[in-house]
Tab-separated table of N, CA and C in Angstrom:
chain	number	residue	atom	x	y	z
A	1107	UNK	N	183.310	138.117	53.489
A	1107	UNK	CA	183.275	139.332	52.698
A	1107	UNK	C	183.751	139.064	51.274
A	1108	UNK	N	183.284	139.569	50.215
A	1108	UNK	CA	183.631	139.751	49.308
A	1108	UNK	C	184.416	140.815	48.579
A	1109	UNK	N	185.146	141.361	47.451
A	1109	UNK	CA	185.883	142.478	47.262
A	1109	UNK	C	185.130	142.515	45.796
A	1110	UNK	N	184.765	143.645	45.487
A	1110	UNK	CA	184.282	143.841	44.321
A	1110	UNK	C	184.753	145.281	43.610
A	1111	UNK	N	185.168	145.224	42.576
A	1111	UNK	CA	185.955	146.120	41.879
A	1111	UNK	C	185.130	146.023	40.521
A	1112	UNK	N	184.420	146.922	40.046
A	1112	UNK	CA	183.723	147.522	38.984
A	1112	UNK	C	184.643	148.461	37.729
A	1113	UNK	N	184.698	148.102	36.664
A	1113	UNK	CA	184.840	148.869	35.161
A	1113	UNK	C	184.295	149.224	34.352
A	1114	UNK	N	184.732	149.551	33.251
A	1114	UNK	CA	183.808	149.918	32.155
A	1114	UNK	C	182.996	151.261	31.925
A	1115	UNK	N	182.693	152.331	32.993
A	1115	UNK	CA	182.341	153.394	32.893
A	1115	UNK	C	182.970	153.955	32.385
A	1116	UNK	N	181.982	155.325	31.423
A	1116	UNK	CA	182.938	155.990	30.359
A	1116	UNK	C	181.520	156.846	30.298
A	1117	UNK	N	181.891	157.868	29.207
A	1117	UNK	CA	181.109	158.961	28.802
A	1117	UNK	C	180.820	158.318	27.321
A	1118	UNK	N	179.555	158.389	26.881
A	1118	UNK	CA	179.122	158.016	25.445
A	1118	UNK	C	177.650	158.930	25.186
A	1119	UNK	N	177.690	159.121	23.695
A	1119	UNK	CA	176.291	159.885	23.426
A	1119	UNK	C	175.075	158.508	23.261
A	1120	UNK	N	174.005	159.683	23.609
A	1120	UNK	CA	172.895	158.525	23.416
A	1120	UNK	C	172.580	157.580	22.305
A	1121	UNK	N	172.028	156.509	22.669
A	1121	UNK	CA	171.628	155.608	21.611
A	1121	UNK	C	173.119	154.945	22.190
A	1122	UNK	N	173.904	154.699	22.423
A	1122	UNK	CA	175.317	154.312	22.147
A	1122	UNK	C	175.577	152.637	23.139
A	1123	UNK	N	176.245	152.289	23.408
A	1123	UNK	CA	176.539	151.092	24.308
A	1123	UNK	C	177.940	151.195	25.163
A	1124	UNK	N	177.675	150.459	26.037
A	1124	UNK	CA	178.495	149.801	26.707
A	1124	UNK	C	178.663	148.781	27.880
A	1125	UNK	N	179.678	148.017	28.256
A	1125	UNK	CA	179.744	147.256	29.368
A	1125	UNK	C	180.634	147.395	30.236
A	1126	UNK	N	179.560	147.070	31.543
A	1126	UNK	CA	180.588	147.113	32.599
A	1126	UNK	C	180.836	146.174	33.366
A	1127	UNK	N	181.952	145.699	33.871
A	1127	UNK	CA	182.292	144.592	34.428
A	1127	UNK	C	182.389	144.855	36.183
A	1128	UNK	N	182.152	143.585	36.993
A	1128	UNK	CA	181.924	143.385	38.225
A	1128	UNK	C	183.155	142.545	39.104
A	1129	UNK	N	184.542	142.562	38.932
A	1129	UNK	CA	185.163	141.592	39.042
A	1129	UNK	C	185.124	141.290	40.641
A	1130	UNK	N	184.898	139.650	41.083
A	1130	UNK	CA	184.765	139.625	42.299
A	1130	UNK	C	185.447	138.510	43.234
A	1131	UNK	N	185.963	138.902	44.121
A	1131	UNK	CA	187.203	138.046	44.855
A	1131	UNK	C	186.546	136.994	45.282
A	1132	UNK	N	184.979	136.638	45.276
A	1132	UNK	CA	185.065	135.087	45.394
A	1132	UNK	C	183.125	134.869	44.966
A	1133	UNK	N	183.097	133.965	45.013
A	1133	UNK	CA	181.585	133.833	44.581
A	1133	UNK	C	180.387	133.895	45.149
A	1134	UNK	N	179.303	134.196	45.117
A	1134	UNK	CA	177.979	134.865	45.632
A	1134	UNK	C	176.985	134.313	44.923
A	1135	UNK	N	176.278	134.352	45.508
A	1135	UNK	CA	174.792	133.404	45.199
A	1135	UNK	C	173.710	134.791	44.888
A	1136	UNK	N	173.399	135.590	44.794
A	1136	UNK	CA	173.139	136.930	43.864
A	1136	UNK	C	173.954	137.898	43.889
A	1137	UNK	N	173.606	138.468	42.467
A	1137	UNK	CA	174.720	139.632	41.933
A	1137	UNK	C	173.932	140.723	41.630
A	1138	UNK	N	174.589	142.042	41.251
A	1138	UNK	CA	173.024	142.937	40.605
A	1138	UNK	C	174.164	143.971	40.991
A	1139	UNK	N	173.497	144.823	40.391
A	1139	UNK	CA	173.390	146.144	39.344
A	1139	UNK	C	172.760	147.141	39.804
A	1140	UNK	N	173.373	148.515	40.594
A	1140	UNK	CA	172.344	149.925	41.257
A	1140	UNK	C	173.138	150.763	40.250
A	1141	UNK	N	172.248	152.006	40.780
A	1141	UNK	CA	173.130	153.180	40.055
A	1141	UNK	C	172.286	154.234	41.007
A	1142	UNK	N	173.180	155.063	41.045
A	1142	UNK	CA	172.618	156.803	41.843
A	1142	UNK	C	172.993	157.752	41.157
A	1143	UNK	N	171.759	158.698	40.717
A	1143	UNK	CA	172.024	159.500	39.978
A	1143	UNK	C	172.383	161.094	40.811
A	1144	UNK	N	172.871	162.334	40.399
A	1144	UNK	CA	173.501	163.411	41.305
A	1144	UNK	C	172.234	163.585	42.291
A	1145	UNK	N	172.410	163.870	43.417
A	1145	UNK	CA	171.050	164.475	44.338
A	1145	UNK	C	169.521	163.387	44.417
A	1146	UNK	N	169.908	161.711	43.815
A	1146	UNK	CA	168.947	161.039	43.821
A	1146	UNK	C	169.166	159.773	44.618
A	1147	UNK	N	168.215	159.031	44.939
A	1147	UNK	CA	168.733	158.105	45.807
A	1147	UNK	C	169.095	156.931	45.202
A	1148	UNK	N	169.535	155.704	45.347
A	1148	UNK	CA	170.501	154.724	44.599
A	1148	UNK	C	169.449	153.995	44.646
A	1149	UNK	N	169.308	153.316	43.225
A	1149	UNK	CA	167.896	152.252	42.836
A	1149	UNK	C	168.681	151.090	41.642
A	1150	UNK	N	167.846	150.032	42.287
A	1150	UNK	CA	168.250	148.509	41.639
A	1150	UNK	C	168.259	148.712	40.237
A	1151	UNK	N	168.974	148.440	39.286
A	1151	UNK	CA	168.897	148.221	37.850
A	1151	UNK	C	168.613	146.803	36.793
A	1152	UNK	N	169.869	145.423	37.982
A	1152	UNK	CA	169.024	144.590	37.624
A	1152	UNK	C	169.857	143.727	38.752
A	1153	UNK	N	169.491	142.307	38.764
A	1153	UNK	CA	170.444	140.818	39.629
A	1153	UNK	C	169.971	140.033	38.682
A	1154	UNK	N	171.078	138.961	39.564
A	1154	UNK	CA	171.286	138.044	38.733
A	1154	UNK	C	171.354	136.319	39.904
A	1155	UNK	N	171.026	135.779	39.801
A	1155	UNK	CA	170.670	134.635	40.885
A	1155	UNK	C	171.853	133.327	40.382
A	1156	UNK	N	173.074	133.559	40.589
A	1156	UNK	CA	174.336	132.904	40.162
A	1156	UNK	C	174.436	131.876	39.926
A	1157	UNK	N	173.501	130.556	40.265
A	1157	UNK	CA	173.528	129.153	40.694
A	1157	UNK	C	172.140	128.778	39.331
A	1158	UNK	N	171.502	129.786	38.795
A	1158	UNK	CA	170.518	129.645	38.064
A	1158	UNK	C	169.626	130.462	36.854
A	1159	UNK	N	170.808	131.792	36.886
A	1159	UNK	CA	170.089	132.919	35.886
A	1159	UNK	C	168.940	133.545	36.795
A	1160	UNK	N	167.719	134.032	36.363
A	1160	UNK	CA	166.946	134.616	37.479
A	1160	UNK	C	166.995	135.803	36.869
A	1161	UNK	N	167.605	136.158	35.513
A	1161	UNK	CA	167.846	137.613	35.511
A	1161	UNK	C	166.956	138.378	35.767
A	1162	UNK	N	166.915	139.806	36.809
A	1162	UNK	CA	165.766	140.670	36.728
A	1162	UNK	C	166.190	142.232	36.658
A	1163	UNK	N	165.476	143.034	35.970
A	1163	UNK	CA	165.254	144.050	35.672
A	1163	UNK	C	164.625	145.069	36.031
A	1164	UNK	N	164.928	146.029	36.111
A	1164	UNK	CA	164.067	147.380	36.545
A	1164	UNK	C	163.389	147.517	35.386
A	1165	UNK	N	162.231	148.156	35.969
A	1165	UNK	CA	161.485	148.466	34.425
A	1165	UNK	C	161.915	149.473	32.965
A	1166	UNK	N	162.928	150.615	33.680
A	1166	UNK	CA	163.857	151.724	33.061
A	1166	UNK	C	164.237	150.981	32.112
A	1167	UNK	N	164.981	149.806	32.573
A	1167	UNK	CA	166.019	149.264	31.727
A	1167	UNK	C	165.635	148.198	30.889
A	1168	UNK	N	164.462	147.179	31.184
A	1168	UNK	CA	164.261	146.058	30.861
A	1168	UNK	C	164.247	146.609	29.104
A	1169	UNK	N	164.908	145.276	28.132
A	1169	UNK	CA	164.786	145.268	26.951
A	1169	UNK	C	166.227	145.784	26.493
A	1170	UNK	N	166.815	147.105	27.062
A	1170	UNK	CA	167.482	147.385	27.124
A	1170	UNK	C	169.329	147.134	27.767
A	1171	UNK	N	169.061	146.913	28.623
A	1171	UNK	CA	170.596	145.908	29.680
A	1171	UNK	C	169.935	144.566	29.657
A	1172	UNK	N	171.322	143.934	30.088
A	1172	UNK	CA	171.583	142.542	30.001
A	1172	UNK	C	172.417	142.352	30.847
A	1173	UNK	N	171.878	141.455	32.200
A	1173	UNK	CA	173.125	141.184	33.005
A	1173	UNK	C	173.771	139.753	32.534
A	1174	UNK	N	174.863	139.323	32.747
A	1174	UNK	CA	175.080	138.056	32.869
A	1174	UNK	C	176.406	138.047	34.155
A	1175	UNK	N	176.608	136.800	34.105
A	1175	UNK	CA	178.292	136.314	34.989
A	1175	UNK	C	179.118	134.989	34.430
A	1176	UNK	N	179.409	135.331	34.953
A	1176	UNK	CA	180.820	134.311	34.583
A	1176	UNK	C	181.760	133.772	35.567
A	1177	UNK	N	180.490	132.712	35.900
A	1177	UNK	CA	180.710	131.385	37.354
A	1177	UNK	C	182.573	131.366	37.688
A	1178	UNK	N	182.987	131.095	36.693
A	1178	UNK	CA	184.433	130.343	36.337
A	1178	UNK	C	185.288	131.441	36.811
A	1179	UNK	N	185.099	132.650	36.115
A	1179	UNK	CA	185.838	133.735	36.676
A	1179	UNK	C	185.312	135.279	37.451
A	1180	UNK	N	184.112	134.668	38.554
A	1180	UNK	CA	183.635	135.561	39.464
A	1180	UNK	C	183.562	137.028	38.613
A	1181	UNK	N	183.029	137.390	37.217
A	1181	UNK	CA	182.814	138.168	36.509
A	1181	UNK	C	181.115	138.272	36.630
A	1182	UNK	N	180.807	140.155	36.738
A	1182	UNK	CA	179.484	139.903	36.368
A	1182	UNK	C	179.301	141.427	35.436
A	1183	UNK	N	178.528	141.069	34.026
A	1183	UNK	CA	178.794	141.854	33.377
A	1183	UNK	C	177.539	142.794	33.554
A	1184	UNK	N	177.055	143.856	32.393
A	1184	UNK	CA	176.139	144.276	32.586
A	1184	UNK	C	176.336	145.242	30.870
A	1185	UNK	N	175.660	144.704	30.020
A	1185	UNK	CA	175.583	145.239	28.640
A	1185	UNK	C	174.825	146.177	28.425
A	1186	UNK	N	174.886	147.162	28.414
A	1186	UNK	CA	173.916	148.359	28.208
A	1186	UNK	C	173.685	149.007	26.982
A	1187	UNK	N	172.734	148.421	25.852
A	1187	UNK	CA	171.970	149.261	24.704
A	1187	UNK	C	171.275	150.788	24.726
A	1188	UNK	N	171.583	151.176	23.670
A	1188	UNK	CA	170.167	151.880	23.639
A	1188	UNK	C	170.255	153.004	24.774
A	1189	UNK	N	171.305	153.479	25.303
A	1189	UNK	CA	171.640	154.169	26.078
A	1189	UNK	C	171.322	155.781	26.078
A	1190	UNK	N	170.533	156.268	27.125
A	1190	UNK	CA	169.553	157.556	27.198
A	1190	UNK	C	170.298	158.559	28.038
A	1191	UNK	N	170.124	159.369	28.218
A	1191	UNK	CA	170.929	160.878	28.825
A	1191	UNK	C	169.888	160.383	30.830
A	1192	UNK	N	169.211	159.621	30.576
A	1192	UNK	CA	168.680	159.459	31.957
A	1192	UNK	C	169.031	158.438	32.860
A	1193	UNK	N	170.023	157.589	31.749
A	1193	UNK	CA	171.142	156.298	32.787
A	1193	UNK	C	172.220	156.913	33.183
A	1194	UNK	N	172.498	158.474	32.722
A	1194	UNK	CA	173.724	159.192	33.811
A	1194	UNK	C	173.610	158.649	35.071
A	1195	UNK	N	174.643	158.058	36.063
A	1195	UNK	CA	174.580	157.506	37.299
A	1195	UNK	C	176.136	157.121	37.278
A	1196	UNK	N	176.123	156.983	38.948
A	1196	UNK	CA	177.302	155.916	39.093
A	1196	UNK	C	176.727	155.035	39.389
A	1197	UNK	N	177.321	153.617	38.730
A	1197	UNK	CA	176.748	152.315	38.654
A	1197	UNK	C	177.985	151.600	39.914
A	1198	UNK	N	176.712	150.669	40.950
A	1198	UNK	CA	177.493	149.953	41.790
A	1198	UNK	C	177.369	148.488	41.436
A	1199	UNK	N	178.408	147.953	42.001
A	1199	UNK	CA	177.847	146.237	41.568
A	1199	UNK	C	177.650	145.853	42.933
A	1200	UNK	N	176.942	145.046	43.252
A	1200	UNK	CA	176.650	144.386	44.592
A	1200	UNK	C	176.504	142.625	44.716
A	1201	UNK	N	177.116	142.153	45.830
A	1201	UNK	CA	177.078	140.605	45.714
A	1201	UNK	C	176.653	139.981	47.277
A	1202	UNK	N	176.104	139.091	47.461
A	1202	UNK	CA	175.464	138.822	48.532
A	1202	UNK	C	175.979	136.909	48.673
A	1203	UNK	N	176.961	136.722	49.932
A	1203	UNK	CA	176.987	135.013	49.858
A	1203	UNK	C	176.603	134.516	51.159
A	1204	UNK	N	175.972	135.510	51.945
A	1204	UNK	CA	175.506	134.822	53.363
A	1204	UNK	C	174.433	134.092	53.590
A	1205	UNK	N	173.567	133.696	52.233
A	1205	UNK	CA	172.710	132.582	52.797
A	1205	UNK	C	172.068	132.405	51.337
A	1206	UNK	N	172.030	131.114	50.894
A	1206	UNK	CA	171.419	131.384	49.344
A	1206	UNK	C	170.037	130.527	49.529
A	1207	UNK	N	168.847	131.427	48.876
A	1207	UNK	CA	167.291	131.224	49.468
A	1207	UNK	C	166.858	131.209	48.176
A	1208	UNK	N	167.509	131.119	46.879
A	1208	UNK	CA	166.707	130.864	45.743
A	1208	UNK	C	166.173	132.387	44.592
A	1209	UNK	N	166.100	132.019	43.577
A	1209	UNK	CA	166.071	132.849	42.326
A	1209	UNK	C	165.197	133.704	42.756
A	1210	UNK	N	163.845	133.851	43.084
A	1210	UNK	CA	162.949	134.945	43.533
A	1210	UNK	C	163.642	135.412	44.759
A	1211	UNK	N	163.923	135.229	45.786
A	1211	UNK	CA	164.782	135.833	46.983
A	1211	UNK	C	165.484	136.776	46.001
A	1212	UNK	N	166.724	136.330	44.937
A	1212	UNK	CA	167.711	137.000	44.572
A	1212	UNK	C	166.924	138.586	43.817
A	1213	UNK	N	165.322	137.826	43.090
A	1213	UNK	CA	165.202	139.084	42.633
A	1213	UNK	C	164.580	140.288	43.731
A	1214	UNK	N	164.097	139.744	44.104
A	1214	UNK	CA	163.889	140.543	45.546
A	1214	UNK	C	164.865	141.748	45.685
A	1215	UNK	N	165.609	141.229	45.668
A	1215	UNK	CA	167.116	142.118	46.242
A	1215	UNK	C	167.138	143.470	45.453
A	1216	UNK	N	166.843	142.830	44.423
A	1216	UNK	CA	166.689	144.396	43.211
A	1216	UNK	C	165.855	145.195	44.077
A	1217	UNK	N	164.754	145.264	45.062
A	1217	UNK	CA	164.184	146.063	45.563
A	1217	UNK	C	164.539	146.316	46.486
A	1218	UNK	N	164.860	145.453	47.541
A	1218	UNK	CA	165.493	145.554	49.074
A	1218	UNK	C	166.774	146.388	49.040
A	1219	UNK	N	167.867	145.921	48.273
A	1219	UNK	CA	169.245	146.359	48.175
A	1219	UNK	C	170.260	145.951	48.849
A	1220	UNK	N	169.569	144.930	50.704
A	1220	UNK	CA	170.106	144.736	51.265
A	1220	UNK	C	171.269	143.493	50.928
A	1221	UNK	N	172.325	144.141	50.382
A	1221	UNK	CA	173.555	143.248	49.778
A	1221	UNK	C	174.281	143.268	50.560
A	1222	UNK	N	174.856	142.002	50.917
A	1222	UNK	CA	176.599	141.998	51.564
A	1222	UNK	C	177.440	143.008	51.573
A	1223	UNK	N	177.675	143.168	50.360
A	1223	UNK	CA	179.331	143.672	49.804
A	1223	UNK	C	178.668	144.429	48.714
A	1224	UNK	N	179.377	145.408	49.010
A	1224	UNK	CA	178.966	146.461	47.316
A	1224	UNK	C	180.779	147.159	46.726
A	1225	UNK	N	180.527	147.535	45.865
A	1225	UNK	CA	181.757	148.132	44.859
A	1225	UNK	C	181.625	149.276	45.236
A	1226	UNK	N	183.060	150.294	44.838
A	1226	UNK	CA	182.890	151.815	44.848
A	1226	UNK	C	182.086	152.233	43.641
A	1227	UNK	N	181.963	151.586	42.692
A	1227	UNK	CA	181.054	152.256	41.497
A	1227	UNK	C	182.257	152.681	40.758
A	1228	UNK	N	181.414	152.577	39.529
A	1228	UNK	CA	182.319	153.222	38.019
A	1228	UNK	C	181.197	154.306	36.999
A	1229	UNK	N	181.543	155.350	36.786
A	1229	UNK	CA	180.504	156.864	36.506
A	1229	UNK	C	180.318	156.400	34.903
A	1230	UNK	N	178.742	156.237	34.825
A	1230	UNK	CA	178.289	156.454	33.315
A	1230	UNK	C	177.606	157.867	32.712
A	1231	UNK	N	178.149	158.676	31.604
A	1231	UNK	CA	177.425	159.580	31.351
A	1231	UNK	C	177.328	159.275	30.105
A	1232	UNK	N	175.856	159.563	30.053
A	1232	UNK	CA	175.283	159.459	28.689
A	1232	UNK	C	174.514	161.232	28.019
A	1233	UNK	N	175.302	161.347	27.037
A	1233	UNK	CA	175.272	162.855	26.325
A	1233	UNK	C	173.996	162.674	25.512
A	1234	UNK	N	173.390	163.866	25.732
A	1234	UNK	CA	172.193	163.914	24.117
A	1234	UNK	C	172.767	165.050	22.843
């Protein structure tokens, strides 16, 4: 099991930025990024394939977020530009170390969801 503890949520007006961090009690071979918005169901935003980059994106977001990590200190970030009144969500981080099958597997996951270990989430609202 992994322990994953998420930051960085805050309230900001649109257009605006921010990051949120993924801190995680030990290391995982994909990482990634959901969010659920009030009364909607929880959908992939992006992963990250730990051993090789892989970054992938939802289409919402692509251009816009930026995942990365930080091997050394089980950090996985998630930079968010350009920020719209329609990324209101709570954002979860999720990490998966039970079997590592390679960079397309990891992006996969953005669709499947089926992750190990997930975070309680940290609440983004974005104002217009």
């Amino acid at each position: 099991q992994v322990q994953l503890v998420e930051s960085g949520g805050a309230s900001v007006q649109a257009g605006g930025s921010l990051r949120l961090s993924c801190a995680a009690s030990a290391s995982s071979y994909c990482m990634g990024w959901f969010r659920q918005a009030p009364g909607k169901e929880r959908v992939g935003v992006a992963t990250i394939y730990t051993s090789g980059g892989y970054p992938y994106y939802a289409d919402s977001v692509n251009g816009r977020f930026t995942i990365s990590v930080d091997n050394a200190k089980n950090i996985m970030y998630l930079q968010m530009n350009s920020l719209k009144p329609e990324d209101t969500a709570m954002y979860y981080c999720a990490a998966d170390r039970r079997i590592d099958l390679g960079g397309p597997w990891c992006n996969g996951l953005l669709f499947r969801g089926d992750f190990g270990n997930w975070g309680q989430g940290t609440q983004v609202t974005v104002s217009s």
